[in-house]
Structures are given as C-alpha cells and as structure tokens.
PDB file of C-alpha atoms in Angstrom:
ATOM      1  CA  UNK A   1     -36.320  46.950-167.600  1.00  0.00           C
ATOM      2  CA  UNK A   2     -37.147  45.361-170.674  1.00  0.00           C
ATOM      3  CA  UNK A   3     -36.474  48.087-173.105  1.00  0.00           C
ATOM      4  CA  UNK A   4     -36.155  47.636-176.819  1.00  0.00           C
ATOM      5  CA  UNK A   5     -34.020  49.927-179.028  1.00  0.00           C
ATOM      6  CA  UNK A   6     -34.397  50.039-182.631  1.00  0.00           C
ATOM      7  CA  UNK A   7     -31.673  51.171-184.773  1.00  0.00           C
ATOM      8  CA  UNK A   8     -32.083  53.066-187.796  1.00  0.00           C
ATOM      9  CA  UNK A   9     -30.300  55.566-190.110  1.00  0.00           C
ATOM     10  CA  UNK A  10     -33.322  57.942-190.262  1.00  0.00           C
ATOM     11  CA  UNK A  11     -33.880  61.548-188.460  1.00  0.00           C
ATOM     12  CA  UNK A  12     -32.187  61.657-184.998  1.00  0.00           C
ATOM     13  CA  UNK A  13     -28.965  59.517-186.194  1.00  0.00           C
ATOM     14  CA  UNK A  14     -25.624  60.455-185.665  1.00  0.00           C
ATOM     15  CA  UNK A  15     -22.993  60.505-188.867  1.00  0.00           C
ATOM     16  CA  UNK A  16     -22.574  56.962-189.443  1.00  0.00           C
ATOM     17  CA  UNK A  17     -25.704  56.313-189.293  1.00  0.00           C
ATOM     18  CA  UNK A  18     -26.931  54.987-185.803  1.00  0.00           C
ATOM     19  CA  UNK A  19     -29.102  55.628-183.723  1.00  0.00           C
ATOM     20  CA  UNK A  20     -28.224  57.313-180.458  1.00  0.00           C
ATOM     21  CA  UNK A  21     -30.105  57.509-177.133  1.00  0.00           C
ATOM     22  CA  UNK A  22     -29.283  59.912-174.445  1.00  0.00           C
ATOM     23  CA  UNK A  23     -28.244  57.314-170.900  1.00  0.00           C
ATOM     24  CA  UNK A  24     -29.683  59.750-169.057  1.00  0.00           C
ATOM     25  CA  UNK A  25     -33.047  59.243-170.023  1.00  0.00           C
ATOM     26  CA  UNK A  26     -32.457  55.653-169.876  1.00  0.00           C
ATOM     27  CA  UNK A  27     -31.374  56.317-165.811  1.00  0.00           C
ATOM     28  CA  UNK A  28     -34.405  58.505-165.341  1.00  0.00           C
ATOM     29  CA  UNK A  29     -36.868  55.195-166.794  1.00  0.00           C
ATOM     30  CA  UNK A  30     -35.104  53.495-164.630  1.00  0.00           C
ATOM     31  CA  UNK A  31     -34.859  55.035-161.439  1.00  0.00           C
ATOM     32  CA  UNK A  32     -39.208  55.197-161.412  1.00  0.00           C
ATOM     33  CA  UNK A  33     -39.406  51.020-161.111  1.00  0.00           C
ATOM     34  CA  UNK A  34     -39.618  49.099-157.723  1.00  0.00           C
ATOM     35  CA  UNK A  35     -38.341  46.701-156.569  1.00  0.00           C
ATOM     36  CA  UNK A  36     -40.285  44.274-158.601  1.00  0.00           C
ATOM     37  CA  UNK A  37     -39.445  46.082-162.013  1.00  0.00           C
ATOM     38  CA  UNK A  38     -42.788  47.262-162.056  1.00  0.00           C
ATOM     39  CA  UNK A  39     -43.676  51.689-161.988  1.00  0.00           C
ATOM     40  CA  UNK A  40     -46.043  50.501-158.829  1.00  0.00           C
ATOM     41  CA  UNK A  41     -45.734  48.749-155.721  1.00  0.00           C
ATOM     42  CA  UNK A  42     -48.037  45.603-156.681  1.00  0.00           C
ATOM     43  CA  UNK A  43     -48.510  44.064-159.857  1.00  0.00           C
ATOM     44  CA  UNK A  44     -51.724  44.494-161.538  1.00  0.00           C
ATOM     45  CA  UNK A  45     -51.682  41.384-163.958  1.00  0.00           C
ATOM     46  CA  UNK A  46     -52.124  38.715-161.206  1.00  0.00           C
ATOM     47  CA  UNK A  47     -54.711  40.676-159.110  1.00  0.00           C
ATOM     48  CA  UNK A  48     -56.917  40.597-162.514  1.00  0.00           C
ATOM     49  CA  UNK A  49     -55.813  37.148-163.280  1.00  0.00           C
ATOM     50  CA  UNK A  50     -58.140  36.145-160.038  1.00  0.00           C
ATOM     51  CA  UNK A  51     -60.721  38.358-161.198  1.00  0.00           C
ATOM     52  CA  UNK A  52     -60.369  36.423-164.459  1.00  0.00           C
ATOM     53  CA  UNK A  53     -60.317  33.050-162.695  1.00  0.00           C
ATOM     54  CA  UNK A  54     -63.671  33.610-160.110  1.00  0.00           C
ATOM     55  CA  UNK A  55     -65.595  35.259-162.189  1.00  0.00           C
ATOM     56  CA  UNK A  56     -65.511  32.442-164.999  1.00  0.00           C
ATOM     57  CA  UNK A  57     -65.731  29.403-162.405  1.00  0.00           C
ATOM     58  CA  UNK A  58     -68.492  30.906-160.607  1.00  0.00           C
ATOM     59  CA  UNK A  59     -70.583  31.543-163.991  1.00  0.00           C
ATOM     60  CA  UNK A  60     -70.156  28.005-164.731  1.00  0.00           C
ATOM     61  CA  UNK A  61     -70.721  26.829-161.283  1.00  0.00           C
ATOM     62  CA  UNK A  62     -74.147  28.444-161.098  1.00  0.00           C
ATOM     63  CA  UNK A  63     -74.821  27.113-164.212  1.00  0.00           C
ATOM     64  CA  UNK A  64     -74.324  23.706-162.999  1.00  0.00           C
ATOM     65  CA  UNK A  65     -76.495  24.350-159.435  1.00  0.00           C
ATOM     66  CA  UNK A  66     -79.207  25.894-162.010  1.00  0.00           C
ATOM     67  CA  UNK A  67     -79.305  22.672-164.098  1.00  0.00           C
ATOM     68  CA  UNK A  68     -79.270  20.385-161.082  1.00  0.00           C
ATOM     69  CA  UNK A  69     -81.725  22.683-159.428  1.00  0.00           C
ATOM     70  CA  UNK A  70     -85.157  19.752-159.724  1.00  0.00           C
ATOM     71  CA  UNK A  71     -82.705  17.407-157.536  1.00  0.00           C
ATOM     72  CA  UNK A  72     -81.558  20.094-155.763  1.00  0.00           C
ATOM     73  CA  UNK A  73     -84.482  21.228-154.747  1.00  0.00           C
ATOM     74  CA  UNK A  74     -85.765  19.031-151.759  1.00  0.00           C
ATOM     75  CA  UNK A  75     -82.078  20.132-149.886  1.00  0.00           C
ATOM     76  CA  UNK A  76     -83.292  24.123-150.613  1.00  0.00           C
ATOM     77  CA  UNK A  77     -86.251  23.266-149.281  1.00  0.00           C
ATOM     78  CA  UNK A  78     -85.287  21.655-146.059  1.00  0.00           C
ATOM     79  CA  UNK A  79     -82.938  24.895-145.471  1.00  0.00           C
ATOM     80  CA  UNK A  80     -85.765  27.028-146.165  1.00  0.00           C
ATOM     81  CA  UNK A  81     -83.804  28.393-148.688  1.00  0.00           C
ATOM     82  CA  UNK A  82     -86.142  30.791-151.163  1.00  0.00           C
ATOM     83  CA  UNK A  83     -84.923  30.320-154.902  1.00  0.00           C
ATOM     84  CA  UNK A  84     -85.632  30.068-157.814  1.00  0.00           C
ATOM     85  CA  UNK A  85     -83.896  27.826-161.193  1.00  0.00           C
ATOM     86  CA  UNK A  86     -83.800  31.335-162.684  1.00  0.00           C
ATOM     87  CA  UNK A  87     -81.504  33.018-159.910  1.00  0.00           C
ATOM     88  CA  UNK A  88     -78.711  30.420-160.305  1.00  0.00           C
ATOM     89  CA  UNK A  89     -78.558  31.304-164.256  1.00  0.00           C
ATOM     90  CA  UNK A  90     -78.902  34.774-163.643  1.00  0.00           C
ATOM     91  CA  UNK A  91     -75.980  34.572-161.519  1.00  0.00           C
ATOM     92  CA  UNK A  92     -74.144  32.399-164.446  1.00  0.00           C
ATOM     93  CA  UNK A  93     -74.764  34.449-166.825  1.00  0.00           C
ATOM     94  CA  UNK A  94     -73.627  37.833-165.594  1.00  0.00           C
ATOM     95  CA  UNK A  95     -70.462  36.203-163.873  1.00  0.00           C
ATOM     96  CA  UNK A  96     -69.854  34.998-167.497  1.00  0.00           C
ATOM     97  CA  UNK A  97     -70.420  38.776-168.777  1.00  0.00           C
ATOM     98  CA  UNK A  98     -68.094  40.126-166.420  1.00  0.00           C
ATOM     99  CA  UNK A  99     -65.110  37.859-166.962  1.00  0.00           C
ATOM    100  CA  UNK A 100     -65.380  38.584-170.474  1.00  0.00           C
ATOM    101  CA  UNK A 101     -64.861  42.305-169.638  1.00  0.00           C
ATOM    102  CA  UNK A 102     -62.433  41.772-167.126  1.00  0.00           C
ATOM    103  CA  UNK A 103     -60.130  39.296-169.059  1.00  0.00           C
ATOM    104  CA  UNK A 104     -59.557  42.375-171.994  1.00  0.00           C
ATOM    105  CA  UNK A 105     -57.867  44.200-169.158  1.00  0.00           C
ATOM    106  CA  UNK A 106     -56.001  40.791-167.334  1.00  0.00           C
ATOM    107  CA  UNK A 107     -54.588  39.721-171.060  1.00  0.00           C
ATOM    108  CA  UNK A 108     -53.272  44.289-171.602  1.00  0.00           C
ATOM    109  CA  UNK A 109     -51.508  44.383-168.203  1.00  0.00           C
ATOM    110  CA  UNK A 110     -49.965  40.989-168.688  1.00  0.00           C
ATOM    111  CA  UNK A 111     -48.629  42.046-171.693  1.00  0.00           C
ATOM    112  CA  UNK A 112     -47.613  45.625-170.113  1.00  0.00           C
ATOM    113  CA  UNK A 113     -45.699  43.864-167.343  1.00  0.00           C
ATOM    114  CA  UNK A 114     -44.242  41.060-169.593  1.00  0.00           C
ATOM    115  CA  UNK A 115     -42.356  43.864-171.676  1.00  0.00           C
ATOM    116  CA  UNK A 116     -40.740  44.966-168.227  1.00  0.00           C
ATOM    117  CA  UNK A 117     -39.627  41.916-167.003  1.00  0.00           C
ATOM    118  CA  UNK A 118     -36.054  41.363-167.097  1.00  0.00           C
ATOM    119  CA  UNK A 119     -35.834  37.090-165.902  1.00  0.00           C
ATOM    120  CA  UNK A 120     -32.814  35.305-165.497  1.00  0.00           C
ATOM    121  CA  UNK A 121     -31.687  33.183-168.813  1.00  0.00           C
ATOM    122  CA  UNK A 122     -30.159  30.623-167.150  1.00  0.00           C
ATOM    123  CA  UNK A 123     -33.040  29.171-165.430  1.00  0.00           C
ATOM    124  CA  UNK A 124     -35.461  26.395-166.161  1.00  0.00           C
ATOM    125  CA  UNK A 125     -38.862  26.405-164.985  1.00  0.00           C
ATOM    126  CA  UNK A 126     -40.538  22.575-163.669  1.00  0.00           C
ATOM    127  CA  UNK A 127     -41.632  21.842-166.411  1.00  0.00           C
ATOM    128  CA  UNK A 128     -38.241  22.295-168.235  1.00  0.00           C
ATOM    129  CA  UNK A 129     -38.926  25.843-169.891  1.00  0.00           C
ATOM    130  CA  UNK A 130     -36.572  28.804-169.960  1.00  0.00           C
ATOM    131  CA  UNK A 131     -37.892  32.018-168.465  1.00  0.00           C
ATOM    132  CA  UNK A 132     -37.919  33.132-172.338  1.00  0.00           C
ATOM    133  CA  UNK A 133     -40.263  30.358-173.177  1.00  0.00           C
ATOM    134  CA  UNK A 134     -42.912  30.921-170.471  1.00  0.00           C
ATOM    135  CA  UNK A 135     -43.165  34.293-171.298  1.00  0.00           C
ATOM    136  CA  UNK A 136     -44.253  33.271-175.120  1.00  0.00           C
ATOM    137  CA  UNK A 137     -46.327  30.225-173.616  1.00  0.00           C
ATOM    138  CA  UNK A 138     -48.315  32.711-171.392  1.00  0.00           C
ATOM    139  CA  UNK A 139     -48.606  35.342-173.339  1.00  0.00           C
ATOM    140  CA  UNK A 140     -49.997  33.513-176.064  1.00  0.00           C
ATOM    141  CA  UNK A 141     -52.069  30.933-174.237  1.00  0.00           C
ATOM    142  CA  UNK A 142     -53.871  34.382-172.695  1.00  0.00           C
ATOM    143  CA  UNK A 143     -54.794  35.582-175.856  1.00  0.00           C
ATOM    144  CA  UNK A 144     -56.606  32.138-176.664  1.00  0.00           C
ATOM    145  CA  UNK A 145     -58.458  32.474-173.454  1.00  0.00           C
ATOM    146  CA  UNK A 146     -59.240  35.426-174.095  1.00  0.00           C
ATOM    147  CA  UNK A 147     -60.674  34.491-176.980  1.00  0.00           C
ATOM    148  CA  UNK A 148     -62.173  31.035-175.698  1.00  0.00           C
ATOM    149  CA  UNK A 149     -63.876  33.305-172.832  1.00  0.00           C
ATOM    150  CA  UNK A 150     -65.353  35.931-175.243  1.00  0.00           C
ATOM    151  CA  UNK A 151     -66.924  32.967-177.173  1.00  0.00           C
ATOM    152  CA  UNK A 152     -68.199  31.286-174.157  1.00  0.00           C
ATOM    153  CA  UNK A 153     -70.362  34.391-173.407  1.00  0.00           C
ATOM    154  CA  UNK A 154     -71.177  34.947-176.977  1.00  0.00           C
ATOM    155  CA  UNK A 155     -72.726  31.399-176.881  1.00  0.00           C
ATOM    156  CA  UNK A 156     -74.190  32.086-172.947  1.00  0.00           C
ATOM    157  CA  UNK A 157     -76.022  34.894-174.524  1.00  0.00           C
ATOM    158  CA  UNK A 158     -77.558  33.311-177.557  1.00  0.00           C
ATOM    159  CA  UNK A 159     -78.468  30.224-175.012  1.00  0.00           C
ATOM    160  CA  UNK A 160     -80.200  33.026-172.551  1.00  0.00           C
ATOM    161  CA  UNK A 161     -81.774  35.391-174.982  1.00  0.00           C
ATOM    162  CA  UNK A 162     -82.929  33.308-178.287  1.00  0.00           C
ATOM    163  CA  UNK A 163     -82.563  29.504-177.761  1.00  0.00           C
ATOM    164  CA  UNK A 164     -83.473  28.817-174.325  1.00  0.00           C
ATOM    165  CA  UNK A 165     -85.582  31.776-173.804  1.00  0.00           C
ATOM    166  CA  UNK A 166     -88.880  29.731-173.050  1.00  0.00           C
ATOM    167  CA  UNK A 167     -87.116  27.213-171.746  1.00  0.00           C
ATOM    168  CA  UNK A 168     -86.631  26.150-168.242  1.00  0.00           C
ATOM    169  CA  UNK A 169     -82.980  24.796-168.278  1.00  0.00           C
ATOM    170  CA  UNK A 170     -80.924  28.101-169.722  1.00  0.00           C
ATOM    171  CA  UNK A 171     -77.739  26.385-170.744  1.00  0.00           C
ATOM    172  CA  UNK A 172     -76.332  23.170-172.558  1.00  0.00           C
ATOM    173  CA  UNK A 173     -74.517  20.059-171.151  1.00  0.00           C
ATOM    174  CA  UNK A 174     -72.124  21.044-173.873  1.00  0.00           C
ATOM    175  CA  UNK A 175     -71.362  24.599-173.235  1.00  0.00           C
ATOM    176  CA  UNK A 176     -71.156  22.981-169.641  1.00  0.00           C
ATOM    177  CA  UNK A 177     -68.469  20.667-170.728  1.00  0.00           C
ATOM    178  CA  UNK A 178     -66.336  23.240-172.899  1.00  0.00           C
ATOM    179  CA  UNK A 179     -66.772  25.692-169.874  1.00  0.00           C
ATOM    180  CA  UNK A 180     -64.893  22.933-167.533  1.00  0.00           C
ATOM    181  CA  UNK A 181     -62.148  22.274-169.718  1.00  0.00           C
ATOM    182  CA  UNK A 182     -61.359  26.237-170.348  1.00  0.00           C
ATOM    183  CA  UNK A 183     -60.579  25.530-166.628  1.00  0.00           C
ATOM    184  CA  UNK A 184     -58.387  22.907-166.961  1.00  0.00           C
ATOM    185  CA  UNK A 185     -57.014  24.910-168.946  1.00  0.00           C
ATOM    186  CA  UNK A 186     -56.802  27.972-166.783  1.00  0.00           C
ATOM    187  CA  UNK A 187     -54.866  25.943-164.427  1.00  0.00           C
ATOM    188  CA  UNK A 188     -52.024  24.879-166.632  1.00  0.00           C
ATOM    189  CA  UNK A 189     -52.080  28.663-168.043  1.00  0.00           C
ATOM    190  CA  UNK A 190     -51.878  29.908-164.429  1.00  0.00           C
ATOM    191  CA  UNK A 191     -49.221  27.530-163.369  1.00  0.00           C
ATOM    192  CA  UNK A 192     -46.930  29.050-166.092  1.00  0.00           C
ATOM    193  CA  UNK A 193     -47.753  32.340-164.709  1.00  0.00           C
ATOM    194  CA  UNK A 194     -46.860  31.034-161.118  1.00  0.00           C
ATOM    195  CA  UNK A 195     -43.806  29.649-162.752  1.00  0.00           C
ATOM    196  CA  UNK A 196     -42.751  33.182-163.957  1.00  0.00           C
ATOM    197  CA  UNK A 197     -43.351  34.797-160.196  1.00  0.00           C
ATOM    198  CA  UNK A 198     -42.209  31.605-157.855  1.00  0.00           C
ATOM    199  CA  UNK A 199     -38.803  29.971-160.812  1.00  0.00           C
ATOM    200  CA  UNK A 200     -38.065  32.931-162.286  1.00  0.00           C
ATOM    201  CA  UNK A 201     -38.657  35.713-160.264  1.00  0.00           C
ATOM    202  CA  UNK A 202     -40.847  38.286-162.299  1.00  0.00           C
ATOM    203  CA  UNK A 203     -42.223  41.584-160.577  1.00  0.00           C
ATOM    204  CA  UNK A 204     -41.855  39.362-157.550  1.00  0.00           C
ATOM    205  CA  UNK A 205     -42.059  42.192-155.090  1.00  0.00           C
ATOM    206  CA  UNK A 206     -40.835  40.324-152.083  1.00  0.00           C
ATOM    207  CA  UNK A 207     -37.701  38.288-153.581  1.00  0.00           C
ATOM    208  CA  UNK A 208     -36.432  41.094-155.610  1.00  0.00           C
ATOM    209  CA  UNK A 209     -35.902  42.549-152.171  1.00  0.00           C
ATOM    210  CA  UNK A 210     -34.425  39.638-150.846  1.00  0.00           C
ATOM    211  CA  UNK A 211     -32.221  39.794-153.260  1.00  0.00           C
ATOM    212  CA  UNK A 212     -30.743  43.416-152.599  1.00  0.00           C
ATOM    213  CA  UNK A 213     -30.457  42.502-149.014  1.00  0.00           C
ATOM    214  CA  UNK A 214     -33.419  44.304-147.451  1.00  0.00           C
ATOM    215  CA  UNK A 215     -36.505  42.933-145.457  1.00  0.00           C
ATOM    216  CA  UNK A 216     -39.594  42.643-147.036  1.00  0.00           C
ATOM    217  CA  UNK A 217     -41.871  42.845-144.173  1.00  0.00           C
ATOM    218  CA  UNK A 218     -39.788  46.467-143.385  1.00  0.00           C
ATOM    219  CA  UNK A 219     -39.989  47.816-146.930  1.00  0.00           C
ATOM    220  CA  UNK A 220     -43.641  46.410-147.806  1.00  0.00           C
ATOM    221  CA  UNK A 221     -45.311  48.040-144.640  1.00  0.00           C
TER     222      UNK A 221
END
C-alpha cells in the first residue's frame, strides 16, 4: 500500500523510544483497496491524463486551422461550411483554459495514486528503468508540464486579450511551435506512465486480478 512510517522518540513512543503502530489499523487501511491498490474501482489519474492530453492538442489544433483559415477557406466554402477565423481561436483558446485547470487535478491524483503503488523492484521498464525510477521520472516530468501548460495559457491569454486583440491572426508561429513540442513531450511523459500500468503493473485493475487467480471480465462487471 505504499505506507510510510516515521519513527520518532516523541509523544506516542513506547520506553525505548520507538514508535509503535497498532497492525490492526494497518489491516483495516488495507482491507478498503481493490484489486488495483487503489480505495476505488478505476483509477482516476489516467482518466484525467486524457482530459489533460485532448484538451491541450485540440487548443493547439484549432489554433493551427485558425491561422491557416485564408487557405482554408475556399474548402469551407465548397462544404458550405459557415465560419468564421474567430471560431477556430475561440475554440483554441478555451481548450487551452481548460487543460490548464484540468492538469492541477491530473498532476494531485497522480501523485495520490503514486504514494499507493506498491511495483515490483525487480523489474525494468523498455527503456531500461526500474519501477522506482519511472515513478520519479513521471512524477516530476508532470510537474514541468504542469508548469509548461500553465505558461502556455498565460501567453494564449496575453496573445488574445492585449497583443493580438485587433489583430486578425490571434496566436504566434512561435507559441505554435512550443505548443507542438509540449506534445512531443506529452508522449514520452505518457509512455512512462503506460510503462508503470502495462511493465510494472500499477493500479492495473485487470492484471492485479490475474494475478490472484480470478477473471477480470467476472469481477469487473
């Protein structure tokens, strides 16, 4: 399960000193996980992580129609398709705004379910990595998105509301660029994630059953 405990000669200690914790409680933590280590049936970390992911692809994908839009146009046209240059960096922008919100809650339950996960040591990931090593290279590569994502809006915003007010074409080829590599790196973050459900088995619902012998499909319905 993950659990921590700190030794310490304060309150709460026995004679010599040490800290002592009743097993009981310890059974009772334990007896309220699943199957996949987890105090709920499905993990909530990778069902935000897509959130995370479509939300930030399709901001920058509508930014990319939106700039394209005067050779664009013509095609729109012969689909009788009624838009506007606007509409497609609307759409950027508030997908943009809404992974930034939504990543603050991917990056906390990744780090809530990371604490409970209790991987095999003896593994190695594809890529070489012990189970102990993913979980620092995740962890910390989400915070950095999280952080490259926050400033990609910041910057989104200033583009929409003060430099690019007036202007027809909302966004820079820059911010374009950056956007596209925070993808590229999105996919090598998310493959370590995959890594830690598919190598190593974490909160894998399914192959934790396995494991004990019982049917997925049966348990799962």
């Amino acid at each position: 399960m993950g659990i921590w405990v700190t030794y310490s000669a304060s309150s709460g200690s026995d004679r010599g000193g040490n800290f002592t914790m009743n097993p009981e409680l310890i059974d009772s933590l334990s007896s309220q996980l699943g199957a996949n280590g987890l105090p709920y049936s499905i993990p909530i970390h990778p069902n935000l992580v897509h959130l995370t992911l479509g939300l930030f692809i399709m901001g920058i994908a509508f930014d990319i129609v939106g700039i394209l839009f005067p050779l664009q146009k013509p095609v729109f046209k012969l689909l009788a398709i009624s838009t506007t240059r606007s509409n497609f960096f609307d759409v950027g922008w508030y997908n943009m705004l809404a992974s930034s919100i939504i990543t603050f809650f991917t990056v906390a339950a990744g780090f809530y379910e990371i604490m409970l996960a209790r991987p095999s040591a003896e593994l190695k990931s594809a890529w070489g990595f012990g189970a102990m090593d993913t979980m620092i290279w995740h962890g910390v590569g989400g915070v950095f998105l999280l952080a490259f994502i926050v400033g990609m809006t910041i910057w989104r915003g200033f583009q929409r509301y003060i430099w690019s007010k007036d202007k027809l074409q909302q966004v820079q080829w820059s911010y374009l660029a950056v956007g596209l590599f925070i993808m590229f790196l999105m996919y090598v973050h998310g493959t370590l994630g995959a890594q830690l459900a598919a190598e190593f088995g974490v909160h894998n619902t399914a192959d934790a059953l396995l494991k004990l012998g019982e049917d997925p499909n049966q348990v799962l319905k």
